[in-house]
mmCIF file of C-alpha atoms in Angstrom:
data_model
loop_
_atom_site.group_PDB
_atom_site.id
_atom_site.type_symbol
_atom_site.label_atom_id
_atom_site.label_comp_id
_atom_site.label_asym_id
_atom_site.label_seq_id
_atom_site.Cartn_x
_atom_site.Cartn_y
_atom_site.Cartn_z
ATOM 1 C CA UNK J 1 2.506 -17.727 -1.590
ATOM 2 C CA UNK J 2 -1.167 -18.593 -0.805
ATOM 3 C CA UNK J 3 -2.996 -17.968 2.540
ATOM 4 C CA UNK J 4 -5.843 -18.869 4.034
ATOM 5 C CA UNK J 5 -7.706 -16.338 6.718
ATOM 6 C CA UNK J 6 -8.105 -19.824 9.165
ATOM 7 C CA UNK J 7 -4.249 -18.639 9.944
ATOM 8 C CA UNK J 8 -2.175 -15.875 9.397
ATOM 9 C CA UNK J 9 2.198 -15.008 10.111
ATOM 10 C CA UNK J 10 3.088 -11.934 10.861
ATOM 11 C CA UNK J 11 7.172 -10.657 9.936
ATOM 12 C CA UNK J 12 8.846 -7.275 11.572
ATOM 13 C CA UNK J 13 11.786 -6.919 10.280
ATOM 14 C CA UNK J 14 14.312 -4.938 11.527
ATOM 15 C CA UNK J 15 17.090 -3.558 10.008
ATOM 16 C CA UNK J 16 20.539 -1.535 11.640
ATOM 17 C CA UNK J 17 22.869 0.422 9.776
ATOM 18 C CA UNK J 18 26.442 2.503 10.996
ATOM 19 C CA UNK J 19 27.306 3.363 7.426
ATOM 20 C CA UNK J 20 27.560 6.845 7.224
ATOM 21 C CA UNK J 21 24.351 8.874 6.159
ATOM 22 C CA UNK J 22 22.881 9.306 2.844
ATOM 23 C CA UNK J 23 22.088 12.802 2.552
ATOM 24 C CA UNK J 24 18.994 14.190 0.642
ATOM 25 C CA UNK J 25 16.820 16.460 0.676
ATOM 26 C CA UNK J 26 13.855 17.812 2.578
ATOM 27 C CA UNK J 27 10.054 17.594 0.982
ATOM 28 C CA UNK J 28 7.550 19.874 2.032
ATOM 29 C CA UNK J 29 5.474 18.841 -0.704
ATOM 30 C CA UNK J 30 4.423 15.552 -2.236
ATOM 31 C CA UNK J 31 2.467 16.805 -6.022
ATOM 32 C CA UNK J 32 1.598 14.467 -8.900
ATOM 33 C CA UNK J 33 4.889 13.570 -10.528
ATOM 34 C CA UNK J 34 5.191 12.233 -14.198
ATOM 35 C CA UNK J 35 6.655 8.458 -14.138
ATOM 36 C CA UNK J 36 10.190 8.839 -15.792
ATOM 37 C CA UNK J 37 10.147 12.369 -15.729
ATOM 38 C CA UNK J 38 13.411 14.778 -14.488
ATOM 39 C CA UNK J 39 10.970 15.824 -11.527
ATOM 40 C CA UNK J 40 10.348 12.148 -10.582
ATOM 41 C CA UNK J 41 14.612 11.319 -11.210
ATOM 42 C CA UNK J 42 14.943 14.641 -8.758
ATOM 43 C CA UNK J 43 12.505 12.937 -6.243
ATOM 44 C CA UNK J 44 14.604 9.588 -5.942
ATOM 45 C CA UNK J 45 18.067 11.342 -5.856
ATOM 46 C CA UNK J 46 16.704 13.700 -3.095
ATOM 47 C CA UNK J 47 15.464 10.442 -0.902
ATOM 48 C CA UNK J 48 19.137 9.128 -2.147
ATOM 49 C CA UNK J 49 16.966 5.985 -3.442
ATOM 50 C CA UNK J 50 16.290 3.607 -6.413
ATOM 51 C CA UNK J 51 12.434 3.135 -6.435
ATOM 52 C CA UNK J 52 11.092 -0.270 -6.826
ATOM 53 C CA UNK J 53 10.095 -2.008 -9.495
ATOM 54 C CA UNK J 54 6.787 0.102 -10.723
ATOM 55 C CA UNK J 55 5.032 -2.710 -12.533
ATOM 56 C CA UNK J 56 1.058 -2.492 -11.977
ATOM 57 C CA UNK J 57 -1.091 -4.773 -12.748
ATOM 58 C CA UNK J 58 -3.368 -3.978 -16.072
ATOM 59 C CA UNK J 59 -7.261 -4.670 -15.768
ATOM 60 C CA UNK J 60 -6.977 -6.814 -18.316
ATOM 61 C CA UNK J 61 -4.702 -8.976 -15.556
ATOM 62 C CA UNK J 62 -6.891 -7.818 -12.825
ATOM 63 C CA UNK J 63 -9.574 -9.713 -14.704
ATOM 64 C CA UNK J 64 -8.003 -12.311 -15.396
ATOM 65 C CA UNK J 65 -7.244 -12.823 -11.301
ATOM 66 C CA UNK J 66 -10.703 -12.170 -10.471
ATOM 67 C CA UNK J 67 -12.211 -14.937 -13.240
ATOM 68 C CA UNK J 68 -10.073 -17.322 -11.693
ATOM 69 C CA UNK J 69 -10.553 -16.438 -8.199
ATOM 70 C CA UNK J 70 -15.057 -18.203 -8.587
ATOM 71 C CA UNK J 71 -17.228 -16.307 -6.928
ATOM 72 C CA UNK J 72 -19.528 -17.191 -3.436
ATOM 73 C CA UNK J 73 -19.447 -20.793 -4.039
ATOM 74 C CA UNK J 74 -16.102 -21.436 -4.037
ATOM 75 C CA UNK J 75 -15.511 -18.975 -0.541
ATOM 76 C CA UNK J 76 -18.196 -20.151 1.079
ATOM 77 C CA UNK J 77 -18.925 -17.389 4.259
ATOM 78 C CA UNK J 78 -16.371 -14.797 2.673
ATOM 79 C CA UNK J 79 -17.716 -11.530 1.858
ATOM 80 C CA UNK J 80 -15.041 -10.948 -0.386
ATOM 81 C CA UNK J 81 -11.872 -12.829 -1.494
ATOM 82 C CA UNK J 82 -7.883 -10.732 -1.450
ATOM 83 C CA UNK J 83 -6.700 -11.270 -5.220
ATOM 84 C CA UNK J 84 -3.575 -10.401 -4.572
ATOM 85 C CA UNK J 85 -1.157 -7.670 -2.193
ATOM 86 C CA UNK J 86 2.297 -7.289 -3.460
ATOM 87 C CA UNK J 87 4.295 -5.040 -1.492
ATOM 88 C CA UNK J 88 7.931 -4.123 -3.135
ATOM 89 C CA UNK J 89 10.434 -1.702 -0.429
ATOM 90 C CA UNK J 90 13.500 0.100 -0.865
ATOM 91 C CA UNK J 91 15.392 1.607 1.887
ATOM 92 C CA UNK J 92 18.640 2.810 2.493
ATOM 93 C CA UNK J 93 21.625 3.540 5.143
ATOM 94 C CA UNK J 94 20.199 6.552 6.719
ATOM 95 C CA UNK J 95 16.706 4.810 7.315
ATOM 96 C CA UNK J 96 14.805 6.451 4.120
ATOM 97 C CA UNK J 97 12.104 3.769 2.234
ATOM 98 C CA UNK J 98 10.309 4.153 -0.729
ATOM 99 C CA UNK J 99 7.681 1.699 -0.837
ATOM 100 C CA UNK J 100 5.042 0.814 -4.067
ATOM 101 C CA UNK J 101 2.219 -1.628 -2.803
ATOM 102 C CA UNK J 102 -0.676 -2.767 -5.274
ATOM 103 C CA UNK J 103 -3.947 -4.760 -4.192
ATOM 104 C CA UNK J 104 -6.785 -6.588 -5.432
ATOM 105 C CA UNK J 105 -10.408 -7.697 -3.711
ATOM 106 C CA UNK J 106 -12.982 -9.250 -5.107
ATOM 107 C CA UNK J 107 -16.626 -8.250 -4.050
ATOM 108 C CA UNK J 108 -18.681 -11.231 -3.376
ATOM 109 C CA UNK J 109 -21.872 -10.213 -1.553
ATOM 110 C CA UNK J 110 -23.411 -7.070 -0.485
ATOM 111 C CA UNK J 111 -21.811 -7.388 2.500
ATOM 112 C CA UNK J 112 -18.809 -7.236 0.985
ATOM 113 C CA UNK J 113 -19.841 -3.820 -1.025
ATOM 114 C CA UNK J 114 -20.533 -2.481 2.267
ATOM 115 C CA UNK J 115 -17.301 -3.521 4.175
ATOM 116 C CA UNK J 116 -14.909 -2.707 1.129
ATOM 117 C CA UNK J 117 -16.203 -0.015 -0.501
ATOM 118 C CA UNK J 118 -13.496 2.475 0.844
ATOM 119 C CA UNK J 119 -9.885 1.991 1.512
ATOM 120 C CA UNK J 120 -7.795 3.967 3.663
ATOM 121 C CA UNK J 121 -4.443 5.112 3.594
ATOM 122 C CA UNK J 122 -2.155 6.607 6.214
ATOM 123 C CA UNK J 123 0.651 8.404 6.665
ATOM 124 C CA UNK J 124 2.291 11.002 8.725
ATOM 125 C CA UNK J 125 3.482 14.459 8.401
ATOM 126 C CA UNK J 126 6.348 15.584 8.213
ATOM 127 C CA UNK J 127 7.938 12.385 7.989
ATOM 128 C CA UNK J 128 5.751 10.566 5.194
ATOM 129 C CA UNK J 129 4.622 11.144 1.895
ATOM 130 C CA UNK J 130 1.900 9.046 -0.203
ATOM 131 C CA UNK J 131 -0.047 9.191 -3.185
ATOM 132 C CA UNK J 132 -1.926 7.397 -5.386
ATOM 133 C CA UNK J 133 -0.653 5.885 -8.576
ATOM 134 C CA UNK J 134 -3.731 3.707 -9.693
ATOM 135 C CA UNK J 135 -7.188 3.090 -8.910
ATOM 136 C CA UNK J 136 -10.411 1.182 -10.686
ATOM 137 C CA UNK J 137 -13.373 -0.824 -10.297
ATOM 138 C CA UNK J 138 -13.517 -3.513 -12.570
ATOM 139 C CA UNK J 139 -16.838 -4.288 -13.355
ATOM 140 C CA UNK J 140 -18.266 -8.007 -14.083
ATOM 141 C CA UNK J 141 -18.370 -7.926 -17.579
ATOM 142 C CA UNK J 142 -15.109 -6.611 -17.633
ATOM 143 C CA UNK J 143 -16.218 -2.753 -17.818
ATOM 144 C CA UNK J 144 -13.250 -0.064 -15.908
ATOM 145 C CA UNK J 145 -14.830 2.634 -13.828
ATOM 146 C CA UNK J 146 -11.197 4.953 -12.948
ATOM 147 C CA UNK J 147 -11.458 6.888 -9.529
ATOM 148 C CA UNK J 148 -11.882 10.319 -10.282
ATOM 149 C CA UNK J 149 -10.288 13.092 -8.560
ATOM 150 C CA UNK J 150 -13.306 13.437 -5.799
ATOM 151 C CA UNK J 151 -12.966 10.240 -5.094
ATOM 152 C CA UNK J 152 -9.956 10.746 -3.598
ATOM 153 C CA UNK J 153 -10.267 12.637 -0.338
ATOM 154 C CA UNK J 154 -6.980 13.324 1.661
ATOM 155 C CA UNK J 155 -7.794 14.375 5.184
ATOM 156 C CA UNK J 156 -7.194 14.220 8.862
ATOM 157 C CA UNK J 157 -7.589 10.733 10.313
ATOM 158 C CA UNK J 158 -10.899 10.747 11.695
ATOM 159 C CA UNK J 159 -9.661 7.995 14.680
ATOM 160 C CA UNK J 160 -7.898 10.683 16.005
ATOM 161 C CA UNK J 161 -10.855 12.777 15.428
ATOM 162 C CA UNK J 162 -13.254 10.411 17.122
ATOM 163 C CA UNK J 163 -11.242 10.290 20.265
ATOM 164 C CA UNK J 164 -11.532 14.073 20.673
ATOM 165 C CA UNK J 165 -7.600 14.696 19.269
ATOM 166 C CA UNK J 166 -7.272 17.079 16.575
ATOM 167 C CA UNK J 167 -3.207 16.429 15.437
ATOM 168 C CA UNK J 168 -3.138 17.481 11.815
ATOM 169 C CA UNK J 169 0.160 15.669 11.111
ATOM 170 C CA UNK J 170 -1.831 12.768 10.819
ATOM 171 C CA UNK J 171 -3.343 12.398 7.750
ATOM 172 C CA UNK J 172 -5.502 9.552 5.707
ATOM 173 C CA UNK J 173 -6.050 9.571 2.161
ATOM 174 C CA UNK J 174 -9.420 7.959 1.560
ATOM 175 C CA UNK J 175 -10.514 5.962 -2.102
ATOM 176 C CA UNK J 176 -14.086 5.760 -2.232
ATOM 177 C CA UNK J 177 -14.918 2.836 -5.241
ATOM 178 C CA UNK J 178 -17.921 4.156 -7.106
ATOM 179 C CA UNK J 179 -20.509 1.289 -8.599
ATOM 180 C CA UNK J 180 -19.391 -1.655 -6.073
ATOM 181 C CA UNK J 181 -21.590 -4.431 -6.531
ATOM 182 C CA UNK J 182 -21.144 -8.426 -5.571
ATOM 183 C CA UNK J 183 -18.902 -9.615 -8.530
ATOM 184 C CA UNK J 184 -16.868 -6.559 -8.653
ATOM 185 C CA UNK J 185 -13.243 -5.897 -7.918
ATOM 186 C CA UNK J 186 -11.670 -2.988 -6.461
ATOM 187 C CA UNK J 187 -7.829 -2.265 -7.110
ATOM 188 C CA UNK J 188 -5.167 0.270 -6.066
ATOM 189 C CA UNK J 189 -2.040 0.664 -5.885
ATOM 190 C CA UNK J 190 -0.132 3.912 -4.139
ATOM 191 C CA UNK J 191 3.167 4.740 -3.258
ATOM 192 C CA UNK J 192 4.560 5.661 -0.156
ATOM 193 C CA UNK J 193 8.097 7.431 1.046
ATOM 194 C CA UNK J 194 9.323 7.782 4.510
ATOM 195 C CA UNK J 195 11.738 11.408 3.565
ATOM 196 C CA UNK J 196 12.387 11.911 7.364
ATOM 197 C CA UNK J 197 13.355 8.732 9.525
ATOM 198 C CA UNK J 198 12.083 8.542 13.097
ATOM 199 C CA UNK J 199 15.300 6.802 13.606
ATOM 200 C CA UNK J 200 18.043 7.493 11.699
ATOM 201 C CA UNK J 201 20.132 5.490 9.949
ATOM 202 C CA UNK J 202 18.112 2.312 11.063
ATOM 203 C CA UNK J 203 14.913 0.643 9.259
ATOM 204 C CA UNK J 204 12.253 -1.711 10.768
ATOM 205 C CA UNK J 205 9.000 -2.796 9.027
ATOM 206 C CA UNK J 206 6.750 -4.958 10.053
ATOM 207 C CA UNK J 207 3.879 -7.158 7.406
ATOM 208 C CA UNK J 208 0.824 -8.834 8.150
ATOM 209 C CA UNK J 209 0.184 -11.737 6.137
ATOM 210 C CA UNK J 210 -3.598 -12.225 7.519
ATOM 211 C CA UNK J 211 -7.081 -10.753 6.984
ATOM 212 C CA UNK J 212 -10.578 -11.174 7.749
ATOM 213 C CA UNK J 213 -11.479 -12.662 4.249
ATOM 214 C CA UNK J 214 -9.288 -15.703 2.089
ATOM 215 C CA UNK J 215 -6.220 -14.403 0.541
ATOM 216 C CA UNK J 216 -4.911 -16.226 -2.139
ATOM 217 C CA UNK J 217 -1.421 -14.186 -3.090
ATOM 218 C CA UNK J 218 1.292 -12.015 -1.030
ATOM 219 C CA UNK J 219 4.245 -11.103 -1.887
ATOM 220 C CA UNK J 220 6.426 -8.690 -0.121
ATOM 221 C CA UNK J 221 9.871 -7.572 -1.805
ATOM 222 C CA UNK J 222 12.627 -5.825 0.744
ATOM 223 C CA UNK J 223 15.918 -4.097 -0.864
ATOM 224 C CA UNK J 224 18.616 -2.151 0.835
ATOM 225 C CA UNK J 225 21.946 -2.293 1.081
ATOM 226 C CA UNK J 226 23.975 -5.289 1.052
ATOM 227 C CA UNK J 227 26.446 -4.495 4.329
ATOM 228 C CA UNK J 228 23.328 -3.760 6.910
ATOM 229 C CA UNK J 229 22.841 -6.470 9.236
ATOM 230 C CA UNK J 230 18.973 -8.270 8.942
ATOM 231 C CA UNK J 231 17.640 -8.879 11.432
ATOM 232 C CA UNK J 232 13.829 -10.611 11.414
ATOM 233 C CA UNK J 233 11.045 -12.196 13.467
ATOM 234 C CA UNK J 234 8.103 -14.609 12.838
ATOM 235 C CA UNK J 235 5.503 -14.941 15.243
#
């Protein structure tokens, strides 16, 4: 699917279940985890999920995207271009999701360094939990600079912070790309679980397919089960 930022659609979708509960467990922490290790199989059966499909991108992809994506001549204006966002959810009957998103932007002017040189990501306590599976800079020449661990900051969400509100369930976890420079390309990909519904037994989501620089690929991926009703809007 291919998008240009002259337009944008936006989808909520909401989903209602009356099956009976799943019941799992209660996290009070959310610590690295292995992939395909017996803590990570204990993490899905407590959310009483089946995580998504877990396949990130490479940087020898990411490269690949960002060769064929041109450069400032072929965005003309654009500060930077969206690679790609792929977005892939599971969620179940008693309102649980899992959720594994990946994304790609390509830095095409200073201005772009400036405006994209961080990336937030929220979430909510005690009903959230995210983390970071991947982040790089890919370099021009093709060159990988990995985020470190202090360049991963997870703190209160300064918005709140700014308005005078100190709530401390409200956290942000900030990536802070080291060596951004017009030509590079900043990726991450993080996943996040909703362990405690704000509404049981139901799910709604809602995806915006728009930014303020050219995207040229989304994808987002919804499973659950087969017997809840969909219900979904496109404005």
């Amino acid at each position: 699917m291919k998008f240009s930022s002259a337009f944008f659609h936006i989808f909520l979708i909401s989903l209602c279940a009356f099956a009976a509960p799943v019941i799992g467990g209660n996290l009070t922490e959310w610590t690295y985890i292995d992939p395909g290790s017996e803590q990570e199989l204990a993490l899905n059966e407590s959310l009483g999920l089946v995580p998504p499909e877990n396949l990130l991108m490479s940087p020898e992809e990411v490269h690949l995207r960002s060769q064929a994506a041109g450069g400032a001549q072929e965005h003309p204006g654009a500060s930077a271009v969206e690679l790609f966002s792929y977005d892939s959810t599971v969620f179940n009957a008693a309102g649980k999701y899992h959720l594994v998103q990946q994304q790609a932007i390509k830095i095409l002017n200073n201005r772009g360094a400036e405006e994209h040189g961080d990336v937030r990501l929220h979430y909510g306590l005690p009903y959230d939990r995210t983390r970071v599976l991947k982040a790089f800079v890919l370099q021009p020449d093709g060159a990988v600079i990995n985020l470190a661990s202090d360049h991963i900051q997870d703190v209160s969400d300064s918005e709140d912070m700014d308005a005078n509100i100190y709530e401390p369930i409200w956290r942000v976890i900030v990536l802070s790309f080291p060596g951004v420079k017009p030509g590079s390309t900043i990726y991450w990909a993080y996943e996040h679980a909703d362990i405690k519904p704000r509404a049981p037994e139901s799910f709604q989501w809602g995806h915006t397919f728009r930014s303020t620089i050219p995207i040229q690929s989304a994808r987002l991926r919804l499973s659950g089960p087969a017997g809840m009703p969909l219900r979904w809007y496109v404005a």
